[in-house]
Coordinates of C-alpha atoms and ligand atoms in Angstrom, one line a residue:
X1 CA -82.9 -81.6 -116.8
X2 CA -81.6 -79.9 -113.6
X3 CA -84.2 -79.5 -111.0
X4 CA -85.0 -75.8 -110.5
X5 CA -88.0 -75.9 -108.1
X6 CA -87.5 -76.6 -104.4
X7 CA -89.5 -76.5 -101.2
X8 CA -86.7 -74.3 -99.8
X9 CA -83.7 -72.5 -101.3
X10 CA -81.0 -71.6 -98.9
X11 CA -78.6 -68.8 -99.9
X12 CA -75.3 -69.0 -98.2
X13 CA -73.2 -72.0 -97.1
X14 CA -71.6 -70.8 -93.9
X15 CA -72.5 -71.9 -90.4
X16 CA -76.1 -70.8 -90.9
X17 CA -76.8 -72.2 -94.4
X18 CA -75.2 -75.5 -93.7
X19 CA -77.3 -76.2 -90.6
X20 CA -80.4 -74.9 -92.3
X21 CA -79.9 -77.2 -95.3
X22 CA -79.2 -80.2 -93.1
X23 CA -82.2 -79.5 -90.9
X24 CA -84.8 -79.1 -93.7
X25 CA -83.4 -82.1 -95.6
X26 CA -83.7 -84.2 -92.5
X27 CA -87.4 -83.1 -92.2
X28 CA -87.9 -84.5 -95.7
X29 CA -88.2 -81.3 -97.7
X30 CA -86.6 -80.8 -101.1
X31 CA -83.9 -78.2 -100.5
X32 CA -81.1 -76.5 -102.5
X33 CA -78.2 -74.5 -101.1
X34 CA -76.4 -72.0 -103.2
X35 CA -73.4 -69.7 -102.5
X36 CA -71.5 -67.0 -104.4
X37 CA -68.3 -68.6 -103.0
X38 CA -66.5 -71.4 -104.7
X39 CA -67.1 -73.8 -101.8
X40 CA -68.5 -74.1 -98.3
X41 CA -67.4 -72.0 -95.3
X42 CA -68.9 -68.5 -95.6
X43 CA -66.8 -66.2 -93.4
X44 CA -64.1 -68.9 -93.2
X45 CA -64.0 -69.4 -97.0
X46 CA -63.4 -65.7 -97.6
X47 CA -61.3 -64.5 -94.7
X48 CA -58.1 -66.4 -95.3
X49 CA -55.8 -63.6 -94.2
X50 CA -52.8 -64.5 -92.0
X51 CA -53.8 -64.7 -88.4
X52 CA -57.5 -65.3 -89.1
X53 CA -59.1 -67.1 -86.2
X54 CA -62.1 -67.1 -83.9
X55 CA -62.4 -65.0 -80.8
X56 CA -64.9 -67.5 -79.4
X57 CA -63.2 -70.3 -77.7
X58 CA -62.8 -73.4 -79.9
X59 CA -65.2 -75.7 -78.0
X60 CA -68.0 -73.1 -78.4
X61 CA -67.4 -72.2 -82.0
X62 CA -69.1 -75.2 -83.5
X63 CA -72.5 -76.9 -83.7
X64 CA -74.0 -78.3 -80.5
X65 CA -76.4 -80.8 -82.1
X66 CA -74.2 -83.7 -83.0
X67 CA -73.2 -85.2 -79.7
X68 CA -71.0 -87.9 -81.1
X69 CA -69.1 -85.5 -83.3
X70 CA -68.7 -83.1 -80.4
X71 CA -66.7 -85.7 -78.5
X72 CA -64.9 -87.2 -81.5
X73 CA -63.9 -84.1 -83.4
X74 CA -60.9 -82.6 -81.7
X75 CA -59.7 -79.1 -81.4
X76 CA -56.1 -78.4 -80.5
X77 CA -55.9 -74.8 -79.3
X78 CA -58.1 -72.6 -77.2
X79 CA -59.1 -70.7 -80.4
X80 CA -59.8 -72.2 -83.9
X81 CA -57.8 -70.9 -86.8
X82 CA -59.4 -70.2 -90.2
X83 CA -58.2 -73.4 -91.8
X84 CA -59.5 -75.4 -88.9
X85 CA -63.0 -73.8 -89.0
X86 CA -63.1 -74.4 -92.7
X87 CA -62.0 -78.0 -92.2
X88 CA -64.7 -78.4 -89.6
X89 CA -67.5 -77.1 -91.8
X90 CA -66.3 -79.3 -94.7
X91 CA -66.3 -82.2 -92.3
X92 CA -69.9 -81.5 -91.3
X93 CA -70.9 -81.2 -95.0
X94 CA -69.3 -84.6 -95.7
X95 CA -70.6 -86.3 -92.6
X96 CA -74.2 -85.4 -93.6
X97 CA -73.6 -85.8 -97.3
X98 CA -74.8 -82.3 -98.0
X99 CA -72.5 -81.3 -100.9
X100 CA -74.8 -82.9 -103.5
X101 CA -77.5 -80.5 -102.5
X102 CA -75.2 -77.4 -102.9
X103 CA -74.2 -75.3 -105.9
X104 CA -71.4 -72.9 -105.7
X105 CA -70.3 -69.8 -107.7
X106 CA -74.0 -69.0 -107.8
X107 CA -74.9 -65.6 -106.5
X108 CA -78.5 -64.6 -105.9
X109 CA -78.9 -61.3 -107.7
X110 CA -82.7 -60.9 -107.9
X111 CA -85.6 -62.4 -106.0
X112 CA -89.2 -61.7 -106.6
X113 CA -92.2 -63.0 -104.6
X114 CA -95.0 -64.2 -106.9
X115 CA -98.2 -63.8 -105.0
X116 CA -100.3 -65.9 -107.4
X117 CA -98.1 -69.0 -107.3
X118 CA -96.9 -68.3 -103.7
X119 CA -93.3 -68.9 -104.8
X120 CA -90.1 -66.9 -104.8
X121 CA -88.5 -66.6 -108.2
X122 CA -84.7 -66.3 -107.8
X123 CA -82.3 -65.2 -110.5
X124 CA -78.7 -65.9 -110.1
X125 CA -75.5 -64.5 -111.5
X126 CA -74.9 -67.6 -113.7
X127 CA -78.3 -67.3 -115.3
X128 CA -79.8 -70.0 -113.2
X129 CA -83.4 -69.4 -112.2
X130 CA -84.9 -71.1 -109.2
X131 CA -88.4 -71.2 -107.8
X132 CA -89.0 -72.0 -104.2
X133 CA -91.7 -71.7 -101.7
X134 CA -89.3 -70.7 -98.9
X135 CA -86.4 -68.5 -99.5
X136 CA -84.0 -68.7 -96.6
X137 CA -81.2 -66.2 -96.7
X138 CA -78.0 -67.0 -94.8
X139 CA -76.0 -64.2 -96.3
X140 CA -73.8 -63.4 -93.3
X141 CA -73.8 -60.3 -91.2
X142 CA -70.1 -59.7 -91.8
X143 CA -69.6 -60.6 -95.4
X144 CA -70.1 -57.6 -97.6
X145 CA -66.6 -56.1 -97.7
X146 CA -66.0 -52.4 -97.1
X147 CA -63.3 -50.5 -99.0
X148 CA -62.5 -47.0 -97.7
X149 CA -63.1 -44.1 -100.0
X150 CA -59.6 -42.8 -100.2
X151 CA -58.4 -40.7 -103.2
X152 CA -56.2 -42.5 -105.5
X153 CA -57.0 -46.0 -104.2
X154 CA -57.2 -47.4 -107.7
X155 CA -53.8 -46.1 -108.7
X156 CA -51.7 -48.2 -106.3
X157 CA -49.3 -50.4 -108.3
X158 CA -48.3 -52.8 -105.5
X159 CA -50.2 -55.7 -104.2
X160 CA -53.6 -54.9 -102.6
X161 CA -55.6 -57.1 -100.3
X162 CA -58.9 -56.9 -98.4
X163 CA -59.0 -59.2 -95.5
X164 CA -62.5 -60.3 -96.2
X165 CA -61.6 -61.4 -99.7
X166 CA -58.2 -62.9 -99.2
X167 CA -56.8 -65.0 -102.0
X168 CA -55.3 -68.4 -101.2
X169 CA -51.6 -67.3 -101.1
X170 CA -49.4 -64.4 -100.3
X171 CA -45.7 -63.8 -99.7
X172 CA -44.8 -60.8 -97.6
X173 CA -41.1 -61.7 -96.9
X174 CA -38.9 -58.7 -97.5
X175 CA -41.8 -56.4 -98.4
X176 CA -42.9 -53.1 -97.0
X177 CA -46.5 -53.6 -95.9
X178 CA -49.0 -50.9 -95.0
X179 CA -52.3 -51.8 -93.3
X180 CA -55.4 -49.6 -92.9
X181 CA -57.7 -50.8 -90.1
X182 CA -57.0 -52.0 -86.6
X183 CA -60.3 -53.7 -85.7
X184 CA -60.5 -57.4 -84.8
X185 CA -59.2 -58.3 -88.2
X186 CA -56.4 -55.7 -88.4
X187 CA -55.1 -56.7 -85.0
X188 CA -55.0 -60.4 -86.0
X189 CA -53.2 -59.6 -89.3
X190 CA -50.6 -57.3 -87.8
X191 CA -49.9 -59.8 -85.0
X192 CA -49.4 -62.6 -87.5
X193 CA -47.3 -60.8 -90.1
X194 CA -45.1 -58.4 -88.1
X195 CA -42.2 -60.8 -87.9
X196 CA -42.4 -61.9 -91.5
X197 CA -42.3 -58.6 -93.3
X198 CA -39.5 -56.1 -93.9
X199 CA -41.5 -53.3 -92.6
X200 CA -45.1 -52.9 -91.3
X201 CA -46.9 -49.6 -90.9
X202 CA -50.3 -49.5 -89.2
X203 CA -52.3 -46.5 -90.5
X204 CA -54.6 -46.2 -87.5
X205 CA -57.7 -44.0 -87.3
X206 CA -59.2 -45.0 -84.0
X207 CA -57.1 -46.8 -81.3
X208 CA -58.8 -49.9 -79.9
X209 CA -58.9 -51.6 -76.6
X210 CA -57.6 -55.2 -76.9
X211 CA -57.0 -57.8 -74.3
X212 CA -55.0 -61.1 -74.5
X213 CA -56.9 -64.0 -76.0
X214 CA -55.2 -66.6 -73.8
X215 CA -54.6 -68.8 -76.8
X216 CA -52.4 -71.9 -76.6
X217 CA -52.7 -75.7 -76.9
X218 CA -55.4 -77.4 -74.9
X219 CA -54.4 -80.4 -72.8
X220 CA -56.0 -83.8 -73.0
X221 CA -57.3 -83.3 -69.4
X222 CA -59.0 -80.0 -70.5
X223 CA -60.6 -81.6 -73.5
X224 CA -61.7 -84.6 -71.5
X225 CA -63.3 -82.3 -68.9
X226 CA -65.2 -80.5 -71.7
X227 CA -66.2 -83.8 -73.3
X228 CA -67.7 -85.0 -70.1
X229 CA -69.9 -81.9 -69.7
X230 CA -71.4 -81.0 -73.1
X231 CA -75.0 -81.0 -72.0
X232 CA -74.1 -78.7 -69.1
X233 CA -72.0 -76.5 -71.3
X234 CA -74.6 -75.9 -74.0
X235 CA -77.3 -75.5 -71.3
X236 CA -75.3 -72.7 -69.7
X237 CA -74.5 -71.1 -73.1
X238 CA -78.2 -71.0 -74.0
X239 CA -79.1 -69.7 -70.7
X240 CA -76.6 -66.8 -70.9
X241 CA -76.5 -63.4 -72.5
X242 CA -73.5 -63.4 -74.9
X243 CA -73.1 -67.2 -75.1
X244 CA -69.4 -67.2 -74.6
X245 CA -69.3 -70.0 -72.0
X246 CA -68.9 -67.9 -68.8
X247 CA -71.4 -66.6 -66.3
X248 CA -71.9 -62.9 -66.9
X249 CA -71.1 -60.8 -63.8
X250 CA -73.8 -59.6 -61.5
X251 CA -71.6 -57.1 -59.6
X252 CA -71.4 -53.4 -60.4
X253 CA -67.8 -52.1 -60.9
X254 CA -68.0 -49.5 -58.2
X255 CA -69.5 -51.9 -55.6
X256 CA -66.0 -53.3 -54.8
X257 CA -62.9 -51.7 -53.6
X258 CA -60.2 -50.3 -56.0
X259 CA -57.9 -53.3 -55.1
X260 CA -60.7 -55.8 -55.7
X261 CA -61.5 -54.2 -59.0
X262 CA -57.9 -54.4 -60.1
X263 CA -57.7 -58.0 -59.0
X264 CA -60.8 -58.9 -61.0
X265 CA -59.6 -57.1 -64.1
X266 CA -56.2 -58.7 -63.8
X267 CA -57.8 -62.2 -63.5
X268 CA -59.8 -61.6 -66.6
X269 CA -56.6 -60.3 -68.4
X270 CA -54.7 -63.4 -67.4
X271 CA -57.5 -65.8 -68.4
X272 CA -57.9 -64.0 -71.7
X273 CA -60.9 -63.4 -74.1
X274 CA -62.4 -60.0 -75.0
X275 CA -66.0 -60.9 -74.2
X276 CA -64.9 -62.3 -70.8
X277 CA -63.1 -59.1 -70.0
X278 CA -66.1 -57.0 -70.9
X279 CA -68.9 -59.1 -69.4
X280 CA -67.5 -61.5 -66.8
X281 CA -65.7 -58.8 -64.8
X282 CA -68.6 -56.5 -63.9
X283 CA -72.2 -56.1 -65.0
X284 CA -72.1 -52.4 -66.0
X285 CA -68.9 -52.0 -68.1
X286 CA -71.0 -51.3 -71.2
X287 CA -73.7 -49.3 -69.5
X288 CA -72.1 -47.0 -66.9
X289 CA -69.6 -44.4 -67.9
X290 CA -67.6 -44.5 -64.7
X291 CA -67.5 -48.3 -64.7
X292 CA -66.4 -48.2 -68.3
X293 CA -63.6 -45.8 -67.5
X294 CA -62.3 -48.2 -64.9
X295 CA -61.9 -50.9 -67.6
X296 CA -60.4 -48.4 -70.0
X297 CA -57.8 -47.2 -67.4
X298 CA -56.8 -50.8 -66.8
X299 CA -56.3 -51.6 -70.4
X300 CA -54.5 -48.3 -71.1
X301 CA -52.1 -49.0 -68.3
X302 CA -51.4 -52.4 -69.8
X303 CA -50.7 -50.8 -73.2
X304 CA -48.4 -48.3 -71.5
X305 CA -46.5 -51.2 -69.7
X306 CA -46.2 -53.3 -72.9
X307 CA -45.2 -50.8 -75.5
X308 CA -41.7 -49.5 -74.8
X309 CA -41.6 -46.5 -77.2
X310 CA -43.7 -43.8 -75.5
X311 CA -44.7 -42.2 -78.8
X312 CA -46.0 -45.5 -80.2
X313 CA -47.7 -46.2 -76.8
X314 CA -49.4 -42.8 -76.9
X315 CA -50.8 -43.4 -80.4
X316 CA -52.1 -46.8 -79.4
X317 CA -53.9 -45.5 -76.3
X318 CA -57.7 -45.3 -76.9
X319 CA -59.6 -42.5 -75.3
X320 CA -63.2 -43.3 -76.2
X321 CA -65.5 -45.8 -74.4
X322 CA -64.6 -49.4 -74.3
X323 CA -67.8 -50.3 -76.1
X324 CA -67.1 -51.8 -79.5
X325 CA -67.1 -55.6 -80.2
X326 CA -64.4 -56.5 -77.7
X327 CA -61.1 -57.4 -79.2
X328 CA -58.6 -60.0 -78.1
X329 CA -55.2 -60.8 -79.5
X330 CA -52.2 -63.1 -79.4
X331 CA -49.6 -60.3 -78.7
X332 CA -50.7 -57.3 -80.7
X333 CA -49.3 -54.5 -78.6
X334 CA -46.0 -56.4 -78.3
X335 CA -45.5 -56.2 -82.0
X336 CA -44.9 -52.4 -81.7
X337 CA -41.7 -53.1 -79.8
X338 CA -40.2 -54.5 -83.0
X339 CA -38.0 -52.0 -85.0
X340 CA -39.7 -53.0 -88.2
X341 CA -43.2 -52.0 -87.0
X342 CA -44.5 -48.5 -86.9
X343 CA -47.7 -46.7 -86.3
X344 CA -49.2 -43.6 -87.9
X345 CA -52.1 -41.8 -86.2
X346 CA -54.6 -40.8 -88.9
X347 CA -56.4 -38.7 -86.4
X348 CA -53.2 -36.5 -86.3
X349 CA -52.2 -36.8 -89.9
X350 CA -55.0 -38.1 -92.2
X351 CA -54.3 -39.8 -95.5
X352 CA -54.1 -37.3 -98.3
X353 CA -54.0 -39.9 -101.0
X354 CA -53.0 -43.4 -102.1
X355 CA -50.5 -43.1 -104.9
X356 CA -48.9 -45.5 -107.3
X357 CA -46.1 -46.2 -104.8
X358 CA -47.8 -45.9 -101.4
X359 CA -49.5 -43.5 -99.1
X360 CA -49.1 -39.8 -98.7
X361 CA -50.3 -38.1 -95.5
X362 CA -51.8 -34.6 -95.1
X363 CA -48.4 -33.3 -93.8
X364 CA -46.7 -34.5 -97.0
X365 CA -45.0 -37.5 -95.5
X366 CA -44.8 -40.3 -98.0
X367 CA -44.7 -44.1 -97.2
X368 CA -43.4 -46.3 -100.0
X369 CA -45.2 -49.6 -99.9
X370 CA -45.0 -52.9 -101.7
X371 CA -48.3 -54.2 -100.2
X372 CA -51.4 -52.4 -99.0
X373 CA -53.8 -54.3 -96.8
X374 CA -57.4 -53.1 -96.2
X375 CA -58.6 -54.5 -92.9
X376 CA -61.5 -52.0 -93.1
X377 CA -64.3 -54.4 -92.2
X378 CA -67.8 -54.8 -93.7
X379 CA -71.0 -53.1 -94.6
X380 CA -72.4 -55.2 -91.8
X381 CA -75.8 -56.8 -91.0
X382 CA -78.0 -55.4 -93.8
X383 CA -75.3 -54.6 -96.4
X384 CA -75.7 -58.0 -98.1
X385 CA -79.4 -57.4 -98.4
X386 CA -79.6 -53.8 -99.5
X387 CA -77.2 -54.4 -102.4
X388 CA -79.6 -57.0 -103.9
X389 CA -83.0 -56.7 -105.6
X390 CA -85.3 -58.6 -103.2
X391 CA -88.9 -57.8 -103.9
X392 CA -91.9 -58.8 -101.9
X393 CA -95.6 -58.1 -102.2
X394 CA -96.5 -55.4 -104.8
X395 CA -92.9 -55.4 -106.1
X396 CA -91.7 -53.5 -103.0
X397 CA -88.0 -54.0 -102.4
X398 CA -86.5 -54.8 -99.1
X399 CA -84.1 -51.9 -99.6
X400 CA -87.1 -49.5 -99.9
X401 CA -89.0 -51.1 -97.1
X402 CA -86.0 -50.6 -94.8
X403 CA -85.3 -47.1 -96.1
X404 CA -88.9 -46.1 -95.3
X405 CA -88.4 -47.5 -91.8
X406 CA -85.2 -45.6 -91.2
X407 CA -83.1 -48.7 -91.1
X408 CA -83.3 -52.4 -91.3
X409 CA -86.2 -53.8 -89.4
X410 CA -87.5 -57.3 -88.8
X411 CA -89.6 -59.4 -86.5
X412 CA -87.3 -61.6 -84.3
X413 CA -84.3 -60.9 -86.6
X414 CA -85.7 -63.1 -89.4
X415 CA -89.1 -62.0 -90.7
X416 CA -90.3 -58.9 -92.6
X417 CA -94.0 -58.1 -93.3
X418 CA -94.7 -57.9 -97.0
X419 CA -92.0 -60.5 -97.7
X420 CA -93.9 -63.8 -97.1
X421 CA -91.9 -67.0 -96.8
X422 CA -88.6 -65.1 -96.7
X423 CA -86.6 -66.0 -93.7
X424 CA -83.3 -64.4 -92.7
X425 CA -80.7 -66.1 -90.6
X426 CA -78.8 -63.5 -88.5
X427 CA -80.9 -60.8 -90.1
X428 CA -81.1 -57.3 -88.6
X429 CA -82.0 -57.2 -84.9
X430 CA -80.8 -60.7 -84.2
X431 CA -79.0 -61.3 -80.9
X432 CA -75.5 -60.0 -80.3
X433 CA -73.7 -63.1 -79.2
X434 CA -71.2 -65.8 -80.0
X435 CA -73.0 -66.7 -83.2
X436 CA -73.3 -70.5 -83.6
X437 CA -75.8 -70.8 -80.7
X438 CA -77.9 -68.0 -82.1
X439 CA -77.7 -69.4 -85.6
X440 CA -78.9 -72.8 -84.2
X441 CA -81.7 -71.1 -82.4
X442 CA -82.9 -69.4 -85.5
X443 CA -82.5 -72.4 -87.8
X444 CA -84.5 -74.5 -85.4
X445 CA -87.3 -71.9 -85.0
X446 CA -87.6 -71.5 -88.8
X447 CA -87.6 -75.2 -89.4
X448 CA -90.3 -75.7 -86.8
X449 CA -92.3 -72.9 -88.3
X450 CA -92.1 -74.4 -91.8
X451 CA -92.8 -77.8 -90.5
X452 CA -95.9 -76.6 -88.7
X453 CA -97.1 -74.8 -91.7
X454 CA -96.5 -77.6 -94.2
X455 CA -97.2 -80.7 -92.3
X456 CA -98.6 -80.5 -88.9
X457 CA -102.0 -79.0 -88.2
X458 CA -102.0 -76.2 -85.6
X459 CA -101.2 -77.4 -82.1
X460 CA -100.1 -80.9 -83.1
X461 CA -96.6 -82.2 -82.8
X462 CA -94.5 -82.0 -85.9
X463 CA -93.5 -85.3 -87.5
X464 CA -91.1 -86.3 -90.3
X465 CA -91.7 -86.1 -94.0
X466 CA -89.7 -88.2 -96.4
X467 CA -89.0 -87.2 -100.0
X468 CA -91.4 -84.3 -99.7
X469 CA -94.3 -86.6 -98.7
X470 CA -95.9 -86.5 -95.3
X471 CA -95.4 -89.7 -93.2
X472 CA -98.1 -88.9 -90.7
X473 CA -101.0 -89.1 -93.0
X474 CA -101.1 -85.4 -93.7
X475 CA -101.1 -84.5 -97.4
X476 CA -98.9 -81.9 -98.9
X477 CA -101.1 -78.8 -99.1
X478 CA -102.2 -77.9 -102.6
X479 CA -100.9 -74.6 -104.0
X480 CA -100.7 -71.8 -103.2
X481 CA -99.7 -73.4 -99.8
X482 CA -98.7 -71.8 -96.6
X483 CA -97.9 -68.1 -96.5
X484 CA -95.8 -67.3 -93.4
X485 CA -95.6 -63.6 -92.9
X486 CA -94.9 -61.4 -89.9
X487 CA -97.5 -58.8 -89.0
X488 CA -96.5 -55.1 -89.4
X489 CA -97.1 -54.5 -85.7
X490 CA -94.8 -57.4 -84.8
X491 CA -92.0 -55.8 -86.7
X492 CA -92.7 -52.5 -85.1
X493 CA -92.8 -54.0 -81.6
X494 CA -89.6 -56.0 -82.1
X495 CA -87.8 -53.0 -83.6
X496 CA -88.8 -50.8 -80.7
X497 CA -87.8 -53.5 -78.2
X498 CA -84.3 -53.6 -79.7
X499 CA -84.1 -49.8 -79.5
X500 CA -85.2 -49.8 -75.9
X501 CA -82.7 -52.5 -75.0
X502 CA -79.8 -50.4 -76.0
X503 CA -81.0 -47.1 -74.7
X504 CA -78.4 -47.1 -71.9
X505 CA -75.7 -48.9 -73.9
X506 CA -72.4 -47.2 -74.4
X507 CA -72.1 -49.2 -77.6
X508 CA -74.6 -46.8 -79.0
X509 CA -72.4 -43.8 -78.1
X510 CA -69.4 -45.4 -79.7
X511 CA -68.8 -45.3 -83.4
X512 CA -68.6 -48.8 -85.0
X513 CA -70.1 -51.2 -87.5
X514 CA -72.5 -52.5 -84.8
X515 CA -74.7 -49.4 -85.4
X516 CA -73.7 -48.9 -89.0
X517 CA -71.4 -46.0 -88.3
X518 CA -68.5 -47.4 -90.3
X519 CA -70.0 -46.8 -93.7
X520 CA -70.2 -43.3 -95.0
X521 CA -73.8 -42.3 -95.7
X522 CA -75.3 -45.4 -94.0
X523 CA -78.2 -44.7 -91.6
X524 CA -77.0 -45.2 -88.0
X525 CA -79.5 -47.3 -86.2
X526 CA -80.0 -50.3 -83.9
X527 CA -79.1 -53.5 -85.8
X528 CA -78.9 -56.0 -82.9
X529 CA -81.1 -57.4 -80.1
X530 CA -79.1 -56.7 -77.0
X531 CA -81.4 -58.7 -74.7
X532 CA -79.1 -61.8 -74.8
X533 CA -79.6 -65.3 -76.1
X534 CA -81.5 -66.6 -73.0
X535 CA -84.1 -63.8 -73.3
X536 CA -84.3 -64.3 -77.1
X537 CA -84.9 -68.0 -76.7
X538 CA -87.6 -67.2 -74.1
X539 CA -89.3 -64.9 -76.6
X540 CA -89.2 -67.5 -79.3
X541 CA -90.7 -70.1 -76.9
X542 CA -93.5 -67.8 -76.1
X543 CA -94.1 -67.2 -79.8
X544 CA -94.3 -71.0 -80.4
X545 CA -96.3 -71.7 -77.3
X546 CA -98.8 -69.0 -78.3
X547 CA -99.3 -70.7 -81.7
X548 CA -96.7 -68.7 -83.6
X549 CA -97.9 -65.3 -82.4
X550 CA -96.9 -62.3 -84.4
X551 CA -97.5 -63.9 -87.8
X552 CA -100.5 -63.7 -90.0
X553 CA -102.6 -66.8 -89.6
X554 CA -101.5 -69.5 -91.9
Ligands
FAD1 P1 -71.3 -66.3 -93.4 O1 -70.3 -67.2 -92.9 O2 -70.8 -64.9 -93.6 O3 -71.8 -66.9 -94.8 C1 -72.5 -66.2 -95.7 C2 -72.4 -66.7 -97.1 O4 -73.4 -66.2 -97.9 C3 -71.1 -66.4 -97.7 O5 -70.4 -67.6 -98.1 C4 -71.4 -65.6 -98.9 O6 -70.6 -65.8 -100.1 C5 -72.8 -66.0 -99.2 N1 -73.6 -65.0 -99.9 C6 -73.9 -63.7 -99.5 N2 -74.6 -63.1 -100.4 C7 -74.9 -64.0 -101.3 C8 -75.7 -64.0 -102.5 N3 -76.4 -62.9 -102.9 N4 -75.8 -65.1 -103.2 C9 -75.2 -66.2 -102.9 N5 -74.4 -66.3 -101.8 C10 -74.3 -65.2 -101.0 N6 -68.5 -64.9 -84.8 C11 -68.4 -65.5 -83.6 O7 -69.4 -65.8 -83.0 N7 -67.2 -65.8 -83.1 C12 -66.0 -65.5 -83.7 O8 -65.0 -65.8 -83.1 C13 -66.1 -64.9 -85.0 N8 -64.9 -64.6 -85.6 C14 -65.0 -63.9 -86.8 C15 -63.9 -63.6 -87.5 C16 -63.9 -62.9 -88.7 C17 -62.7 -62.6 -89.4 C18 -65.2 -62.6 -89.3 C19 -65.3 -61.9 -90.6 C20 -66.3 -63.0 -88.6 C21 -66.3 -63.6 -87.4 N9 -67.4 -64.0 -86.7 C22 -67.3 -64.6 -85.5 C23 -68.7 -63.8 -87.3 C24 -69.0 -64.9 -88.4 O9 -69.4 -64.3 -89.5 C25 -70.1 -65.9 -87.8 O10 -69.6 -66.5 -86.7 C26 -70.4 -67.0 -88.8 O11 -69.3 -67.5 -89.5 C27 -71.5 -66.5 -89.7 O12 -72.0 -67.6 -90.5 P2 -73.2 -67.4 -91.6 O13 -73.4 -68.6 -92.3 O14 -74.3 -66.7 -90.9 O15 -72.6 -66.3 -92.5
NA7_2 P1 -64.0 -53.3 -88.1 O1 -64.1 -53.7 -86.7 O2 -65.1 -52.5 -88.7 O3 -62.6 -52.4 -88.3 C1 -62.4 -51.7 -89.4 C2 -61.1 -50.9 -89.2 O4 -60.9 -50.2 -90.4 C3 -61.2 -49.9 -88.1 O5 -60.0 -49.7 -87.5 C4 -61.6 -48.6 -88.9 O6 -61.2 -47.4 -88.2 C5 -60.7 -48.8 -90.1 N1 -61.2 -48.0 -91.2 C6 -62.4 -48.1 -91.9 N2 -62.5 -47.2 -92.9 C7 -61.4 -46.4 -92.8 C8 -60.9 -45.3 -93.5 N3 -61.6 -44.7 -94.5 N4 -59.7 -44.8 -93.1 C9 -59.0 -45.3 -92.1 N5 -59.4 -46.4 -91.4 C10 -60.6 -46.9 -91.7 O7 -63.7 -54.5 -89.1 P2 -63.0 -55.9 -88.8 O8 -62.9 -56.6 -90.1 O9 -61.7 -55.7 -88.0 O10 -63.9 -56.6 -87.8 C11 -65.3 -56.7 -88.1 C12 -65.9 -57.9 -87.3 O11 -65.5 -59.1 -87.9 C13 -65.3 -58.0 -85.9 O12 -65.9 -57.2 -85.0 C14 -65.4 -59.5 -85.7 O13 -66.8 -59.7 -85.3 C15 -65.2 -60.1 -87.0 P3 -62.3 -46.7 -87.3 O14 -62.3 -47.5 -86.0 O15 -63.6 -46.7 -88.0 O16 -61.8 -45.3 -87.1

């Protein structure tokens, strides 16, 4: 009979779920990993659209904990492409023999905490029922796809794609392609397909600021220099704010002359990377309106210089703050110099309807299309939770708990009072960073917490368990076992801290998925911890050193 009870059930097999599975298995727990997808990879399983790649530099978009693998597993370009990230995650799964602990095409639909038995009862789409003491959700913060509500969307007879659920293959040669969405994803798709298609039309609602990525092959010397410095590199990353491998600037924009400002922006432009342009140049680009405008002016000038057709250039020029997730590209604006690439400003002429043959605008203009691509993003952060029935104490659902709180709330991005032994990886109000280092931080914290609760008496050093049995003489606690639960005041305090931290942020004044503004009807609220990774790690250390403060005693 297939085993259906585990110490821990991990839902999601992307960066987060894979490491969490490995970590708990290596501590001796019985663990199962499930995913709705057909295989491992998470984001990189689903987002197979042309041009899909990281905007974190390759050497930092990976796990830090396997030193041998860091040196041996090569990366060829400055950015990792979707197939490469997927291959890397598969490689880790094989290297640690994790696949036998995973089950795919298995979607968690319903989870209920049973207070008497102190277990979570999890029901899946394929009828499978699991019980588990610890339910660890690694559902992804950018994984519930968002389709726009546009009249007639279901009538289109051509090929339709969403970037976040891209099938294995496509052939756009000689086809008229329309794309809605010009965020990170839309920019990548357009840059990749412009030269392959007969005609490409970008239906753009809000113009974006994008800077060059600086992609290209890495030299052996570059790789060797990185390979010689891994400890230093990860140390710097963990000690930084956004964890992108550079020191964040400490200089205000207006503290230098106009010439010096131009020089610094130009240097960042030449080096490439969106986060570097936003956070390495000056320390107030995202907090001071005048500083922000300087960055905006620089990028607008570059767009004007790059795009030859003044009308296309005008439509591509953003006029709001430079305060969304910063984009970078491999020649996005250049594509608009091609005769087969056009842009429609939806702010000037909104879409009236999608029809059987294409798109009709409010002024009656019709665009006949063979292919329609939705690069319209995700119901981010909490979207993958609120769509599910996850019920804690007294049958209260997570959705209702968050609705009552006016948005998704947690303690430390992972814990919610009333939902004992439920731990979220990259849950609401987790750090806004390059994600693998934050994921590792959370996985390690959660694993320590579980280990402390299960094996190691308060204050003692955790030691290994093998096959579910303690090796240090401690016996497995008899049911109902440990109950790890955040205190309501911890959740309130953390939520308030996250709100306070972005009080002066221009991100908050700019409409994007980061605050939930991209989904009609969604409560707009703070969904990230903007204090940075170093500060977050310091908080976690204080929590541990204080004997896991903020949790009910267990
Ligand atoms: P995911 O990779 O999203 O995995 C979540 C998994 O959970 C999915 O496989 C999903 O099928 C599964 N799942 C969800 N709900 C259920 C359920 N109910 N039952 C079962 N399974 C479920 N981040 C960066 O830091 N740098 C980048 O350069 C970067 N580039 C990105 C590019 C794109 C196109 C996208 C979409 C995201 C990018 N991100 C980037 C963010 C990226 O999501 C994270 O870096 C990382 O991959 C997240 O890993 P994860 O395991 O937490 O979540
Ligand atoms: P984003 O950044 O949310 O971008 C979505 C794009 O889709 C954006 O240009 C939106 O315009 C556009 N959009 C969404 N709905 C509509 C409707 N109804 N009509 C027209 N245009 C629409 O998603 P991405 O996938 O690009 O990136 C998400 C993250 O994944 C990214 O930050 C990386 O971290 C990886 P808008 O700007 O809202 O006017």
